[in-house]
Backbone as JSON, one array per atom type, in Angstrom:
{
  "sequence": "MHYLTHYPVSLIVMAAICYLSFFNPPQTELNEVPYIDKIVHVCMYGGLSTVLWVEYLFRHRRIAPKRLTVGAIVCPVLMSGCIEILQATCTENRSGDWMDFLANCLGVLLASLLGHYLWRPLFQKHFHKQAPSA",
  "N": [[16.01, 12.15, -0.32], [13.78, 13.71, -0.39], [11.51, 11.82, -0.1], [11.78, 11.08, 2.38], [10.9, 12.97, 3.9], [8.52, 13.8, 3.12], [7.05, 11.37, 2.7], [6.64, 9.53, 5.36], [5.19, 7.69, 6.75], [4.56, 5.82, 5.08], [7.05, 4.91, 4.28], [7.62, 3.52, 6.68], [5.63, 1.63, 6.86], [6.32, -0.08, 4.4], [8.88, -0.99, 5.34], [7.89, -2.5, 7.34], [6.18, -4.27, 6.06], [8.37, -5.69, 4.53], [9.83, -6.9, 6.79], [7.91, -8.3, 7.94], [7.56, -10.27, 5.62], [9.85, -11.62, 5.38], [10.34, -12.96, 7.82], [10.07, -15.76, 10.08], [7.06, -16.91, 10.94], [5.3, -17.44, 14.11], [3.23, -20.42, 14.83], [-0.08, -20.34, 15.26], [-3.53, -20.2, 16.28], [-5.04, -18.64, 14.56], [-4.12, -19.83, 12.1], [-5.72, -21.72, 11.57], [-7.87, -20.52, 10.4], [-9.66, -20.23, 7.48], [-7.92, -19.39, 4.42], [-6.58, -16.96, 5.72], [-4.02, -16.28, 5.48], [-4.12, -15.07, 2.62], [-6.06, -12.88, 3.18], [-4.31, -11.59, 5.06], [-2.6, -10.62, 3.22], [-3.82, -8.99, 1.45], [-4.78, -7.11, 3.22], [-2.29, -5.91, 4.04], [-1.09, -4.99, 1.89], [-3.24, -3.42, 0.7], [-3.24, -1.65, 3.19], [-0.73, -0.26, 2.71], [-0.87, 0.99, 0.25], [-3.08, 2.64, 0.57], [-2.26, 4.14, 2.71], [-0.04, 5.54, 1.25], [-1.62, 6.68, -0.8], [-3.04, 8.48, 1.14], [-1.2, 10.26, 2.22], [-0.12, 11.26, -0.2], [-2.05, 12.77, -0.88], [-2.54, 14.59, 1.04], [-0.14, 15.89, 0.9], [-0.17, 17.3, -1.48], [-1.69, 19.77, -3.33], [-2.52, 19.64, -5.96], [-3.12, 17.21, -8.17], [-1.12, 15.11, -9.51], [-1.86, 12.65, -11.86], [-0.21, 10.64, -13.17], [2.18, 10.31, -11.43], [0.95, 9.56, -9.06], [-0.36, 7.22, -9.8], [2.06, 5.82, -10.43], [3.28, 5.83, -7.85], [1.61, 4.97, -6.0], [0.38, 2.78, -7.05], [1.75, 1.38, -9.11], [4.31, 0.9, -7.93], [3.7, -0.35, -5.25], [2.79, -2.73, -6.36], [4.93, -3.9, -7.69], [6.71, -3.88, -5.63], [5.53, -5.93, -4.27], [5.6, -8.13, -6.17], [8.72, -8.4, -6.33], [9.12, -9.23, -3.67], [7.96, -11.8, -3.34], [9.31, -13.14, -5.42], [11.74, -13.01, -4.06], [11.41, -14.24, -1.86], [10.61, -17.11, -3.02], [13.25, -17.47, -3.8], [15.23, -16.95, -2.44], [15.09, -17.64, 0.23], [14.55, -20.22, 2.68], [12.46, -20.84, 4.69], [10.15, -19.49, 3.58], [7.98, -19.41, 0.84], [7.68, -18.39, -2.52], [4.52, -17.25, -3.91], [2.04, -17.42, -6.39], [-0.68, -16.56, -5.93], [-0.52, -15.18, -3.54], [0.61, -12.96, -4.77], [-1.38, -12.23, -6.26], [-3.23, -11.52, -4.09], [-2.15, -9.66, -2.83], [-2.14, -7.67, -5.06], [-4.91, -7.24, -5.35], [-5.28, -5.93, -2.87], [-4.19, -3.83, -3.26], [-5.45, -2.6, -5.45], [-8.1, -2.36, -4.16], [-7.64, -0.66, -2.44], [-6.89, 1.6, -3.93], [-9.18, 2.18, -5.39], [-10.59, 3.07, -3.29], [-9.17, 5.52, -2.5], [-9.3, 6.95, -4.76], [-12.06, 7.22, -5.02], [-12.95, 7.91, -2.62], [-11.07, 9.1, -0.44], [-9.72, 11.12, -2.19], [-11.91, 12.91, -2.7], [-12.74, 13.67, -0.24], [-10.18, 15.01, 0.99], [-10.03, 17.11, -0.99], [-12.44, 18.3, -0.32], [-12.17, 19.07, 2.32], [-9.51, 19.63, 3.08], [-8.07, 21.11, 1.13], [-9.26, 23.67, 0.5], [-10.86, 26.04, -1.57], [-9.59, 29.47, -1.86], [-11.65, 32.01, -0.96], [-12.97, 34.26, -3.6], [-12.53, 38.01, -4.38]],
  "CA": [[15.67, 12.85, 1.2], [12.41, 14.22, -0.39], [10.61, 11.02, 0.17], [11.86, 10.6, 3.9], [10.19, 13.91, 4.75], [6.89, 13.89, 2.6], [6.21, 10.06, 3.13], [7.46, 8.91, 6.59], [4.49, 6.69, 7.31], [4.5, 4.97, 3.84], [8.26, 4.03, 4.23], [7.6, 2.69, 7.61], [4.81, 0.49, 6.5], [7.2, -0.62, 3.57], [9.74, -1.6, 6.01], [7.19, -3.41, 8.28], [5.98, -5.58, 5.04], [9.48, -6.26, 4.01], [10.21, -7.46, 7.92], [6.95, -9.38, 7.94], [7.42, -11.01, 4.46], [11.13, -12.69, 5.45], [10.59, -13.76, 9.26], [9.59, -17.18, 10.52], [5.97, -16.54, 11.62], [4.84, -18.55, 14.75], [2.11, -21.13, 14.47], [-1.1, -19.7, 16.14], [-4.91, -20.55, 16.04], [-5.13, -18.11, 13.21], [-3.63, -20.7, 11.11], [-6.9, -22.48, 11.15], [-8.91, -19.77, 9.75], [-9.31, -20.55, 5.76], [-7.54, -18.1, 3.63], [-6.0, -15.77, 6.45], [-2.67, -15.69, 4.65], [-4.57, -14.17, 1.86], [-6.75, -11.75, 3.92], [-3.41, -10.75, 5.26], [-1.82, -10.15, 1.99], [-4.79, -8.14, 1.01], [-4.76, -5.99, 4.32], [-1.01, -5.38, 4.06], [-0.78, -4.02, 0.44], [-4.17, -2.41, 0.87], [-2.88, -0.74, 4.09], [0.38, 0.29, 2.04], [-1.43, 1.91, -0.94], [-4.03, 3.53, 1.31], [-1.22, 5.05, 3.27], [0.41, 6.23, 0.18], [-2.61, 7.81, -1.25], [-3.34, 9.74, 2.02], [0.14, 11.14, 2.39], [0.08, 12.1, -1.37], [-3.14, 13.94, -0.98], [-2.07, 15.46, 2.35], [1.02, 16.88, 0.65], [-0.22, 17.94, -2.68], [-3.19, 20.28, -3.46], [-2.82, 19.52, -7.46], [-2.89, 15.89, -8.15], [-0.48, 14.48, -10.77], [-2.27, 11.38, -12.12], [1.0, 9.67, -13.5], [2.76, 10.23, -10.29], [-0.02, 9.01, -8.09], [-0.3, 5.83, -10.29], [3.23, 5.11, -10.12], [3.54, 5.79, -6.32], [0.5, 4.16, -5.21], [-0.14, 1.61, -7.62], [2.84, 0.34, -9.5], [5.32, 0.67, -6.78], [3.4, -1.44, -4.23], [2.69, -4.24, -7.2], [6.38, -4.2, -8.33], [7.46, -4.54, -4.4], [5.09, -7.28, -3.84], [6.57, -9.19, -7.12], [10.02, -8.44, -5.9], [9.34, -10.06, -2.49], [7.43, -12.94, -3.93], [10.53, -13.87, -6.01], [12.83, -13.22, -3.33], [10.9, -15.66, -1.08], [11.11, -18.27, -3.75], [14.64, -17.87, -4.37], [16.26, -16.6, -1.4], [14.58, -18.25, 1.75], [14.39, -21.76, 3.0], [11.25, -20.99, 5.42], [9.22, -19.0, 2.9], [8.05, -19.76, -0.72], [6.71, -17.21, -3.49], [3.1, -18.04, -4.37], [1.1, -16.35, -7.22], [-2.04, -16.36, -5.14], [-0.02, -14.28, -2.66], [0.92, -11.92, -5.45], [-2.79, -11.58, -6.59], [-3.88, -11.08, -3.15], [-1.37, -8.26, -2.86], [-2.49, -6.67, -6.01], [-6.27, -6.8, -4.97], [-5.39, -4.92, -2.0], [-3.8, -2.44, -4.16], [-6.62, -2.21, -6.41], [-9.28, -1.96, -3.46], [-7.14, 0.64, -1.65], [-6.78, 2.75, -5.13], [-10.78, 2.37, -5.75], [-11.24, 3.84, -2.03], [-8.37, 6.64, -2.73], [-9.92, 7.81, -5.91], [-13.34, 7.71, -4.9], [-13.38, 8.44, -1.26], [-10.14, 9.95, -0.21], [-9.75, 12.12, -2.95], [-12.88, 14.03, -2.61], [-12.64, 14.43, 0.98], [-9.36, 16.07, 1.02], [-10.4, 18.41, -1.9], [-13.44, 19.21, 0.17], [-11.72, 19.5, 3.6], [-8.03, 20.16, 3.37], [-7.49, 21.78, 0.01], [-10.5, 24.41, 0.24], [-10.33, 27.02, -2.4], [-9.58, 30.59, -1.19], [-12.89, 32.94, -1.56], [-12.6, 35.33, -4.5], [-13.04, 38.94, -4.14]],
  "C": [[14.27, 13.21, 1.05], [11.36, 13.22, 0.0], [10.44, 10.53, 1.73], [10.97, 11.5, 4.51], [8.68, 14.05, 4.26], [6.47, 12.29, 2.97], [6.96, 9.1, 4.14], [6.68, 7.58, 6.85], [4.6, 5.25, 6.33], [5.89, 4.08, 3.98], [8.47, 3.0, 5.42], [6.77, 1.63, 7.48], [5.48, -0.56, 5.19], [8.04, -1.65, 4.43], [9.18, -2.52, 6.98], [6.72, -4.77, 7.4], [7.2, -6.23, 4.86], [10.03, -7.18, 5.57], [9.37, -8.77, 7.79], [7.09, -10.63, 6.68], [8.84, -12.06, 4.57], [11.07, -13.41, 6.91], [9.69, -14.82, 9.17], [8.19, -16.77, 11.34], [5.72, -17.75, 12.62], [3.64, -19.1, 14.29], [1.11, -20.59, 15.56], [-2.43, -20.34, 15.71], [-5.34, -20.01, 14.68], [-4.82, -18.91, 12.13], [-4.58, -21.48, 10.6], [-8.03, -21.89, 10.31], [-8.6, -19.61, 8.2], [-8.83, -19.0, 5.25], [-6.97, -16.91, 4.34], [-4.69, -15.61, 5.89], [-3.12, -14.8, 3.66], [-5.25, -12.93, 2.14], [-5.49, -10.83, 4.5], [-2.62, -9.98, 4.49], [-2.75, -8.86, 1.58], [-4.84, -6.67, 2.12], [-3.31, -5.41, 4.2], [-0.52, -4.36, 3.04], [-1.99, -3.21, 0.32], [-3.76, -1.37, 1.83], [-1.87, 0.23, 3.22], [-0.1, 1.3, 1.23], [-2.32, 2.79, -0.46], [-3.22, 4.5, 1.83], [-0.57, 6.06, 2.42], [-0.67, 7.27, -0.51], [-2.69, 9.11, -0.13], [-2.36, 10.55, 2.25], [-0.04, 11.78, 1.19], [-0.94, 13.16, -1.45], [-2.94, 14.89, 0.03], [-0.88, 16.31, 1.77], [0.78, 17.8, -0.7], [-1.6, 18.66, -3.12], [-3.6, 19.76, -4.82], [-2.49, 18.09, -7.66], [-2.34, 15.49, -9.61], [-0.54, 12.9, -11.02], [-1.21, 10.33, -12.43], [1.59, 9.48, -12.15], [2.18, 9.34, -9.24], [-0.19, 7.5, -8.5], [0.82, 5.24, -10.14], [3.43, 4.82, -8.54], [2.65, 4.9, -5.52], [-0.26, 3.08, -5.68], [0.88, 0.85, -7.92], [3.87, 0.06, -8.35], [4.89, -0.5, -5.78], [3.24, -2.93, -4.81], [3.96, -4.69, -7.37], [7.14, -4.57, -6.78], [7.05, -5.63, -4.06], [5.54, -8.47, -4.74], [7.68, -9.55, -6.76], [10.17, -9.45, -4.73], [9.1, -11.46, -2.61], [8.71, -14.01, -4.53], [11.52, -14.2, -5.16], [12.39, -14.37, -2.2], [11.02, -16.91, -1.82], [12.43, -18.52, -3.81], [15.59, -17.77, -3.5], [16.25, -17.29, -0.24], [14.28, -19.76, 1.67], [12.77, -21.85, 3.84], [10.22, -20.31, 4.69], [9.3, -19.48, 1.57], [7.19, -18.53, -1.31], [5.46, -18.13, -3.7], [2.5, -17.08, -5.17], [-0.14, -16.02, -6.67], [-1.71, -15.26, -4.19], [-0.11, -12.9, -3.39], [-0.52, -11.47, -5.82], [-3.59, -11.06, -5.59], [-3.4, -9.72, -2.86], [-2.09, -7.03, -3.8], [-3.98, -6.57, -5.78], [-6.13, -6.15, -3.93], [-4.92, -3.56, -2.47], [-4.8, -1.88, -4.64], [-7.79, -1.82, -5.68], [-8.84, -0.56, -2.65], [-7.22, 1.78, -2.8], [-8.15, 3.16, -5.5], [-11.08, 3.45, -4.56], [-10.21, 5.39, -2.06], [-8.83, 7.54, -3.57], [-11.21, 8.36, -5.65], [-13.89, 8.06, -3.21], [-12.45, 9.38, -0.57], [-9.65, 11.41, -0.72], [-10.48, 13.2, -2.68], [-12.96, 14.66, -1.11], [-11.47, 15.17, 1.09], [-9.45, 17.25, 0.13], [-11.33, 19.27, -1.17], [-12.8, 19.98, 1.48], [-10.56, 19.99, 3.93], [-7.58, 21.23, 2.35], [-8.79, 22.85, -0.64], [-9.86, 25.71, -0.68], [-10.66, 28.5, -1.79], [-10.71, 31.36, -1.83], [-12.29, 33.89, -2.14], [-13.24, 36.4, -4.26], [-13.87, 39.46, -4.88]]
}
């Protein structure tokens, strides 16, 4: 229940990624763009990891590095790997792809770099100001 109340946007993004990973996408003109599939994978998992970082930083004044690493890096990578395996073994209209997995990992890596070097300092400066000492 803790995760439902503290990470609602992250859970919605995870559900959307699961849905998008298993539905049969329509053919569009975007399919002609080189590497569009990989760009989408980077954006989906980069977005997920970014939302996880932001929700964590918003909810916690003190950062627990192990928790943040597991929640915003390891879990999205494991989710990505599980989805790729399920696509390869349990669907007829989708296929698991190592390059998709690497694109997902790249998205998580980029979001984590942004989280550490951009979001964390911004949250510490603007949302978690220290009380003035007397």
